[in-house]
Coordinates of C-alpha atoms and ligand atoms in Angstrom, one line a residue:
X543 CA -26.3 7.9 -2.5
X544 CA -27.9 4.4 -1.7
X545 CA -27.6 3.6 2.4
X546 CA -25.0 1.0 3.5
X547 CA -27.0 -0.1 6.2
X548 CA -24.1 -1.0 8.3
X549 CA -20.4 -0.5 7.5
X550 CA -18.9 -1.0 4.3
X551 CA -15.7 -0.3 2.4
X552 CA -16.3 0.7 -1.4
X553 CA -14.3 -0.2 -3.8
X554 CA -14.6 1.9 -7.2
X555 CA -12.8 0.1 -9.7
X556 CA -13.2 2.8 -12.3
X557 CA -11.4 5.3 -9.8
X558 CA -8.2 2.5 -9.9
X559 CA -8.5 2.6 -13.8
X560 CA -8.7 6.3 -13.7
X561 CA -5.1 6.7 -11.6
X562 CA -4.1 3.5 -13.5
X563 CA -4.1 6.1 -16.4
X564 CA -2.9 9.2 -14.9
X565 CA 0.7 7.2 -13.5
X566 CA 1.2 5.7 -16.8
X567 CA 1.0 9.2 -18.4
X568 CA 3.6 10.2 -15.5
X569 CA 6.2 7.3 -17.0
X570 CA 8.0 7.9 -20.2
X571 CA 6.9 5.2 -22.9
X572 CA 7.2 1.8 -23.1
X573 CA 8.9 1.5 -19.6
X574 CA 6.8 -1.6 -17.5
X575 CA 4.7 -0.8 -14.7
X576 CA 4.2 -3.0 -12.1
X577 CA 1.3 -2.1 -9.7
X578 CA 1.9 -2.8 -5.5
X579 CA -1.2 -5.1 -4.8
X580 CA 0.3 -6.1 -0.7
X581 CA -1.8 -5.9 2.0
X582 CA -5.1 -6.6 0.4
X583 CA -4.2 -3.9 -2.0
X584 CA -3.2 -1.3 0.9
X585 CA -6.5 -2.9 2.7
X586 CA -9.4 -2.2 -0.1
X587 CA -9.3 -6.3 -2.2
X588 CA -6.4 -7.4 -3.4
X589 CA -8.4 -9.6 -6.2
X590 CA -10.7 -7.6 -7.9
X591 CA -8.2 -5.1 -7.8
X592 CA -5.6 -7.8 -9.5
X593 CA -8.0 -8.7 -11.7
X594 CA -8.8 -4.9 -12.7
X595 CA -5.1 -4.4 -12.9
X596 CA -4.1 -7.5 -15.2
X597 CA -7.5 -6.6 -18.0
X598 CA -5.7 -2.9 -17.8
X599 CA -2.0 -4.3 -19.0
X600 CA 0.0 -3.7 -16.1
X601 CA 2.9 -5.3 -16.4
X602 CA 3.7 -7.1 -12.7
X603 CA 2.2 -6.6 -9.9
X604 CA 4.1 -6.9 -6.4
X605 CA 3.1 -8.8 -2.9
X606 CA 5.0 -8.6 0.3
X607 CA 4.9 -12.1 1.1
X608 CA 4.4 -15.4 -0.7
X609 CA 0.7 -16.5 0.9
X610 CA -0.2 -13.2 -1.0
X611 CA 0.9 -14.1 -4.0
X612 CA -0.1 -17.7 -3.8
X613 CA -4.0 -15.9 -3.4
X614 CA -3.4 -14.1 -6.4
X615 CA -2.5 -17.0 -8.0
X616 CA -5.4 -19.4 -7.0
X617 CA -7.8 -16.3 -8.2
X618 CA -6.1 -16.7 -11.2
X619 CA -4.0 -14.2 -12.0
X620 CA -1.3 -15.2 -14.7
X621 CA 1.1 -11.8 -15.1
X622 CA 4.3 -11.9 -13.2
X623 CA 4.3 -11.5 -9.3
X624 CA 7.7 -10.1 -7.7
X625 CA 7.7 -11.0 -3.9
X626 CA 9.3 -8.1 -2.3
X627 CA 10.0 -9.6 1.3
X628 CA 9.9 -13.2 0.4
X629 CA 11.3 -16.1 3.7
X630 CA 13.4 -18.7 3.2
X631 CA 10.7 -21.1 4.4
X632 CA 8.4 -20.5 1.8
X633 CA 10.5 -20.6 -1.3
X634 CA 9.4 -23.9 -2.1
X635 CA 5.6 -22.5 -2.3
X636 CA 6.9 -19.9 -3.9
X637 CA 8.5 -21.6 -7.2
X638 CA 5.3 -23.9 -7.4
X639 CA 3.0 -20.7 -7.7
X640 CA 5.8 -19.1 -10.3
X641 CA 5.9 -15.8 -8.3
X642 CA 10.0 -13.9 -8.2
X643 CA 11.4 -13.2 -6.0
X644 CA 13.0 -10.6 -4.0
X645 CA 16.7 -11.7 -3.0
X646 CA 18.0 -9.4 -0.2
X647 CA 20.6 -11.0 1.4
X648 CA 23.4 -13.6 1.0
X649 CA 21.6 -16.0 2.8
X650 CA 18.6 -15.5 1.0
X651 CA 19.9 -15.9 -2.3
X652 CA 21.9 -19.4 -1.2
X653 CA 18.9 -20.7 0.6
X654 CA 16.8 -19.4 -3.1
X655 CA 19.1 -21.3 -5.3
X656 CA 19.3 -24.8 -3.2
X657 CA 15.7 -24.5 -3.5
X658 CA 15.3 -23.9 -7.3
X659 CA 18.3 -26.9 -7.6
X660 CA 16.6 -29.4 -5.6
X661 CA 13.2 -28.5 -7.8
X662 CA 15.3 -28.7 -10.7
X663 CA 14.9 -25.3 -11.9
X664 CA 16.0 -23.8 -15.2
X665 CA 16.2 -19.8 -15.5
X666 CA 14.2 -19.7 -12.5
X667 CA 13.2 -15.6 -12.5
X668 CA 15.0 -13.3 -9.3
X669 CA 15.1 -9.6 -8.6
X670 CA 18.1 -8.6 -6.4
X671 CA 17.4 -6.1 -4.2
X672 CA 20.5 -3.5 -3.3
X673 CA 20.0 -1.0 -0.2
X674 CA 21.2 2.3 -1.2
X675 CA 20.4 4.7 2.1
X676 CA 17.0 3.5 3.1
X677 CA 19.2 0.4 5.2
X678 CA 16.5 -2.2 5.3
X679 CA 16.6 -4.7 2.8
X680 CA 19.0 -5.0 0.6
X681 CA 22.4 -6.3 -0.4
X682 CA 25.4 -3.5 -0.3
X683 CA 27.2 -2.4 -3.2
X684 CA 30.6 -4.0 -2.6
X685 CA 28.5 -7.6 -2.5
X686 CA 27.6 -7.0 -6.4
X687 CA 31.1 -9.3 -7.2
X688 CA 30.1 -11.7 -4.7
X689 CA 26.5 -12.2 -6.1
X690 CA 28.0 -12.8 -9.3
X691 CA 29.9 -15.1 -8.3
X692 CA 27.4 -17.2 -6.4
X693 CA 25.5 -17.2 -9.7
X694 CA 27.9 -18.6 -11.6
X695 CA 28.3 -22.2 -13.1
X696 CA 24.8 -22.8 -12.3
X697 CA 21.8 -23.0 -14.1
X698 CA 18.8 -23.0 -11.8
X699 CA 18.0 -18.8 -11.5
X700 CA 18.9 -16.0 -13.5
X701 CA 18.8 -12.7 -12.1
X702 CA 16.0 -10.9 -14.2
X703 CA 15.6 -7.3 -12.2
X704 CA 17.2 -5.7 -10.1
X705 CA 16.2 -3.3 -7.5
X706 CA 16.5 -0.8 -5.0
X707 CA 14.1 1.7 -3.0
X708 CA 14.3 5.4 -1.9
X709 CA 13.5 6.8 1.4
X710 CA 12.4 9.9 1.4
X711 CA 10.8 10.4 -2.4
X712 CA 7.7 12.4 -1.4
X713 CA 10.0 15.3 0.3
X714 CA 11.1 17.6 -1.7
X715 CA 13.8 18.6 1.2
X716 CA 15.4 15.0 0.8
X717 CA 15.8 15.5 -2.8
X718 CA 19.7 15.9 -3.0
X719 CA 19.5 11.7 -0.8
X720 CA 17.2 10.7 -3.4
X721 CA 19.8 11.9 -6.1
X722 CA 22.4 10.0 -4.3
X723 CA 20.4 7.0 -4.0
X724 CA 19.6 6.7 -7.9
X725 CA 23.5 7.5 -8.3
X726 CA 24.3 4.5 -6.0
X727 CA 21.9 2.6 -8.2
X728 CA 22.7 3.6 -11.5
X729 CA 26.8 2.4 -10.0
X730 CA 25.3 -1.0 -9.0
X731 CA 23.5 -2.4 -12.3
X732 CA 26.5 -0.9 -14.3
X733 CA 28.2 -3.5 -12.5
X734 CA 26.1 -5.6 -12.2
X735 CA 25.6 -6.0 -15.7
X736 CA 28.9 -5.8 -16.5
X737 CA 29.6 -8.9 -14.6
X738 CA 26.4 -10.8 -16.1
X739 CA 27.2 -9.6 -19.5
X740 CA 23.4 -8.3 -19.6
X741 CA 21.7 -5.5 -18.4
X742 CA 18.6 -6.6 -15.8
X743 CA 15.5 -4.8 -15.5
X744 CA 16.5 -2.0 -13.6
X745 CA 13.4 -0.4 -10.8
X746 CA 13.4 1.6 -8.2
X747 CA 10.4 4.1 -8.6
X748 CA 7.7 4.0 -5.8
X749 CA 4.7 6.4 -6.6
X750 CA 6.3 9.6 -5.3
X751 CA 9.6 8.5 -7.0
X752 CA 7.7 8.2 -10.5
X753 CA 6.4 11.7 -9.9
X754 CA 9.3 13.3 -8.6
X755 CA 12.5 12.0 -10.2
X756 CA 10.8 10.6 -13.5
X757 CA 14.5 10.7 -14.9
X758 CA 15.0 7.3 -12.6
X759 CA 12.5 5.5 -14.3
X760 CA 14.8 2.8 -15.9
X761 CA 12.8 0.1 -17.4
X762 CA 10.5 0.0 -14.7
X763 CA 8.4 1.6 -12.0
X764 CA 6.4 0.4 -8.9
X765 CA 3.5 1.9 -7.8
X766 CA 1.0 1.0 -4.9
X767 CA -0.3 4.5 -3.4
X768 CA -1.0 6.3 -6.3
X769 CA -3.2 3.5 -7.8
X770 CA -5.3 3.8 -4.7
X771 CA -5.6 7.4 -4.7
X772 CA -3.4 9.4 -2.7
X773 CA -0.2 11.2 -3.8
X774 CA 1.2 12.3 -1.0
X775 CA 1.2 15.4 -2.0
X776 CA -2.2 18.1 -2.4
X777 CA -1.6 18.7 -6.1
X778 CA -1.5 15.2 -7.2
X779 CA -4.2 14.2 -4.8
X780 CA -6.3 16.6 -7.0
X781 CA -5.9 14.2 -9.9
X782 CA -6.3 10.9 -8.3
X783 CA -9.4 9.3 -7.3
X784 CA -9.4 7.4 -3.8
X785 CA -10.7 4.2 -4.7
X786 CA -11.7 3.3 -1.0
X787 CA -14.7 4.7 0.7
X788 CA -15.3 3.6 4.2
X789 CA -18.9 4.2 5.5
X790 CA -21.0 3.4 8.6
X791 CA -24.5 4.2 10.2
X792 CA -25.4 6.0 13.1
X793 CA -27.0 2.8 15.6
X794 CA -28.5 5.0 18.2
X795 CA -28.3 8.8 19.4
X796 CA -28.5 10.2 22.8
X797 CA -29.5 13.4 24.2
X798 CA -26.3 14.0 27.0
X799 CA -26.6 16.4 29.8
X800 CA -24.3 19.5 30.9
X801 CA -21.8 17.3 33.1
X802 CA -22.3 14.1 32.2
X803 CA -19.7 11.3 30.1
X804 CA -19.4 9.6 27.4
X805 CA -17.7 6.8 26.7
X806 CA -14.4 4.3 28.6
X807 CA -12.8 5.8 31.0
X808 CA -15.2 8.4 31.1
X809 CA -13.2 10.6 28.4
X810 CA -15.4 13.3 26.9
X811 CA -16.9 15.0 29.6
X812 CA -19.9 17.0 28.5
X813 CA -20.0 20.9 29.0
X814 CA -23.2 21.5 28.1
X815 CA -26.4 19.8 26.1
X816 CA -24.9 17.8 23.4
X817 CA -26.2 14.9 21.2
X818 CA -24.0 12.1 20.2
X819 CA -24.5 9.5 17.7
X820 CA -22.7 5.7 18.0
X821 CA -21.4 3.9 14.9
X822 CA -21.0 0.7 14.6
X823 CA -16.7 0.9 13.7
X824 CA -14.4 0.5 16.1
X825 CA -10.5 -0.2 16.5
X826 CA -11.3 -3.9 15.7
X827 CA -12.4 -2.4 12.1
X828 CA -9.4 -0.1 11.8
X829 CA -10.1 3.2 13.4
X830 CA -7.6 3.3 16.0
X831 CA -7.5 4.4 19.5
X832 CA -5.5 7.5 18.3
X833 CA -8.4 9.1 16.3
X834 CA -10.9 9.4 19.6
X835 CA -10.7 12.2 21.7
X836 CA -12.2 15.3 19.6
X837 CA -9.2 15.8 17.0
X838 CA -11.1 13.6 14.1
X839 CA -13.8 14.5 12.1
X840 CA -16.5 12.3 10.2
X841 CA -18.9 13.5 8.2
X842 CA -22.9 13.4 8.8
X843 CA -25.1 15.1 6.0
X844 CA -21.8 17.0 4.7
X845 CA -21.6 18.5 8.1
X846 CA -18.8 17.7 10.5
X847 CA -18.8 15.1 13.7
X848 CA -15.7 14.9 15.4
X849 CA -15.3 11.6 17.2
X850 CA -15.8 12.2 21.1
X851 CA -14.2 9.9 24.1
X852 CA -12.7 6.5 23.5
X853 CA -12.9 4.7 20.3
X854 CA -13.9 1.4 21.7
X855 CA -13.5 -2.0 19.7
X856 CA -16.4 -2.1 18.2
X857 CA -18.0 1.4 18.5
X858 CA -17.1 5.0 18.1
X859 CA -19.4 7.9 19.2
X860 CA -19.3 11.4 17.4
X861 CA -20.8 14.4 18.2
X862 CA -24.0 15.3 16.1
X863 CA -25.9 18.0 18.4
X864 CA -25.5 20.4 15.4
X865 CA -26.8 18.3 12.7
X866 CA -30.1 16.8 12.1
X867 CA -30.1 13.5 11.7
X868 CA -31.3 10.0 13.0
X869 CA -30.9 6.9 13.5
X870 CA -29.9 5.0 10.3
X871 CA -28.6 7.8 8.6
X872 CA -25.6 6.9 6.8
X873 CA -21.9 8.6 8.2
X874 CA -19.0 9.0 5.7
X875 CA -15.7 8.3 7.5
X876 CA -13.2 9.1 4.3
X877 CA -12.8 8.2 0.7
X878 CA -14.0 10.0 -2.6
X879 CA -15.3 13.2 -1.2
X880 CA -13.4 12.9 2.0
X881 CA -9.3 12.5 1.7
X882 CA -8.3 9.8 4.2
X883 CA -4.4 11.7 4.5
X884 CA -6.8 13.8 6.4
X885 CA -8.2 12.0 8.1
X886 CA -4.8 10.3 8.6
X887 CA -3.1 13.5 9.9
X888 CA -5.6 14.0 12.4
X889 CA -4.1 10.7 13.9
X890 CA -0.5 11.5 13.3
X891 CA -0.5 9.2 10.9
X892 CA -0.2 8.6 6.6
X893 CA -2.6 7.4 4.7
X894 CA -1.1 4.0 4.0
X895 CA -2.1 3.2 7.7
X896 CA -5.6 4.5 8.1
X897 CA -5.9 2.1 4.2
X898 CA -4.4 -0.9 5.4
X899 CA -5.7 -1.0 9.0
X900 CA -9.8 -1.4 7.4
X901 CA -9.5 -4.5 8.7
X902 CA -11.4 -7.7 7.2
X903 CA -14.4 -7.5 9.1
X904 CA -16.0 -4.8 7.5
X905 CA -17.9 -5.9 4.4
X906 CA -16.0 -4.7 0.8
X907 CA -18.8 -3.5 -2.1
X908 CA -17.0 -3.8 -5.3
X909 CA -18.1 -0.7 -7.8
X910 CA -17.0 -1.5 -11.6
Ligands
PLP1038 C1 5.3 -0.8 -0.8 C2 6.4 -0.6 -1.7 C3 6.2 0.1 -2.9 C4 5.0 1.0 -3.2 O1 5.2 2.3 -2.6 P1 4.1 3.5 -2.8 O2 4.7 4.6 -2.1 O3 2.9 2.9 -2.2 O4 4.0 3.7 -4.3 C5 7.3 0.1 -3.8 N1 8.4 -0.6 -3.6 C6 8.6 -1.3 -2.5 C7 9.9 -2.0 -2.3 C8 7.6 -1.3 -1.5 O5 7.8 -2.0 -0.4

């Protein structure tokens, strides 16, 4: 394993093409699959990982917000972008960079369509978005008439997709609200397209969805977790490949007497002769205040260091007094041989967080 020297995030590009695989093997044939690239691709690098994604044939990908898309864009990127939580104030940005999007709301589809007029839009590409039970975004199913009619006599968008999201996909004991949800769904394009005399791509699969309820597959899926590793559940961790692998360095050690602290605040209080080791990561880098205190482990020559005191903002200090090592030895935090859901749990947390809270500061290595 070749040293970091300080701390880096890896990227494995081959790991992305491996789980790449593995969710399109999950889908029934020739249904699309659009790939979830927000928040720098759930914090790893949204354009190599684009740009990985597009030579592998996904069909879409999908941003949050418009700047995102707009990066993808200028790195060039030419397959379709769906904006899933587009604002008003951007739309004009958005139809000059040819992203979709996601229209949640009456106002948001008026305010979309006066913008795609004044710009003299033909066909211009949307998704509506419908809320069936997860009550966040979304137009309600008695509004189907309504957007219709809103549509109508106009030229300047055609509804393309449309779209809804579950809540509870990964749990097995929400199965029968997930069942209602793809029910509700099923009800609203059947309208919909009755209406429109066309049936819109249909989506509403997020990874866990695509695994759990393949039947709701329509003609296409969304994926964002999966692709970077994690399933969200132990089985299907097993055949995913974390693509992310967060390292550091141990700065300095210090021998600490019986008694003495470590640390703001004066946290870990010593109860005997320990050894501790500081890293140069912190909560500015995206290991939060919740992961201090003794409950999280890191990994020092495969042996376990839990993380002692206070994470500070730009340090951590672990606990090394059973491990030999020194200075400049390399620490694994999480990634390939270490799950960061673990490492996750350990902060009450998922491991969307602990991904997308690596924050931009610490240098990305890109492995192809
Ligand atoms: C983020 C997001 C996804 C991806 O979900 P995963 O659980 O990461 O696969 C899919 N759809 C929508 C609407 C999202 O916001």
């Amino acid at each position: 394993m070749n040293k970091p020297g300080e701390t880096t995030l890896e990227i494995d590009l081959s790991a992305l093409e491996h789980n790449f695989n593995y969710l399109k093997s999950r889908v029934p044939n020739g249904i699309k699959f659009l790939a979830v690239v927000k928040a720098f691709a759930y914090g790893s690098d949204m354009i190599a990982i684009a740009k990985r994604l597009e030579q592998l044939k996904a069909d879409y990908l999908a941003v949050a917000y418009t700047k995102e898309g707009v990066s993808l864009r200028k790195a060039g990127i030419q397959i379709p972008i769906l904006v899933l939580h587009p604002q008003p104030t951007n739309f004009e940005l958005l139809i000059d960079n040819t992203l979709e999007p996601s229209l949640y709301s009456p106002r948001v589809l008026q305010l979309f369509l006066a913008t795609a007029k004044a710009k003299d839009q033909e066909h211009y590409p949307v998704h509506i978005k419908f809320n069936t039970g997860l009550n966040r975004l979304g137009f309600w199913e008695n509004d189907v008439a309504d957007v219709v009619n809103q549509l109508t006599n106009q030229q300047s968008i055609k509804i393309k997709a449309v779209l809804s999201h579950l809540a509870a996909s990964e749990d097995k004991n929400e199965a029968e609200f997930s069942t209602l949800q793809i029910q509700r769904f099923r009800t609203i394009a059947k309208k919909l397209s009755s209406l429109l005399g066309y049936m819109p791509i249909r989506h509403m699969l997020n990874t866990s969805g695509i695994l759990n309820f393949p039947e709701a597959a329509f003609e296409m899926v969304r994926s964002g977790i999966g692709l970077y590793g994690y399933g969200n559940h132990p089985e299907i961790d097993a055949k995913l490949k974390p693509v992310a692998t967060l390292k550091t360095v141990i700065s300095q050690r210090h021998k600490i007497e019986p008694g003495e602290s470590v640390g703001y605040n004066r946290r870990y209080k010593s109860d005997g002769y320990r050894v501790t080791a500081t890293l140069p990561l912190g909560h500015a880098d995206g290991i939060g205040r919740q992961y201090g205190g003794g409950n999280t482990i890191v990994w020092v020559k495969g042996k376990k260091a839990p993380i002692i005191g206070n994470v500070c903002m730009d340090m951590i200090m672990i606990d090394v007094t059973d491990i030999d090592c020194k200075e400049g030895d390399e620490v694994l935090i999480f990634g390939r041989e270490h799950s960061a859901e673990d490492f996750a749990n350990t902060g009450d947390t998922i491991s969307y967080e602990v991904l997308t809270a690596i924050s931009s500061r610490v240098k990305r290595i890109i492995k192809s």
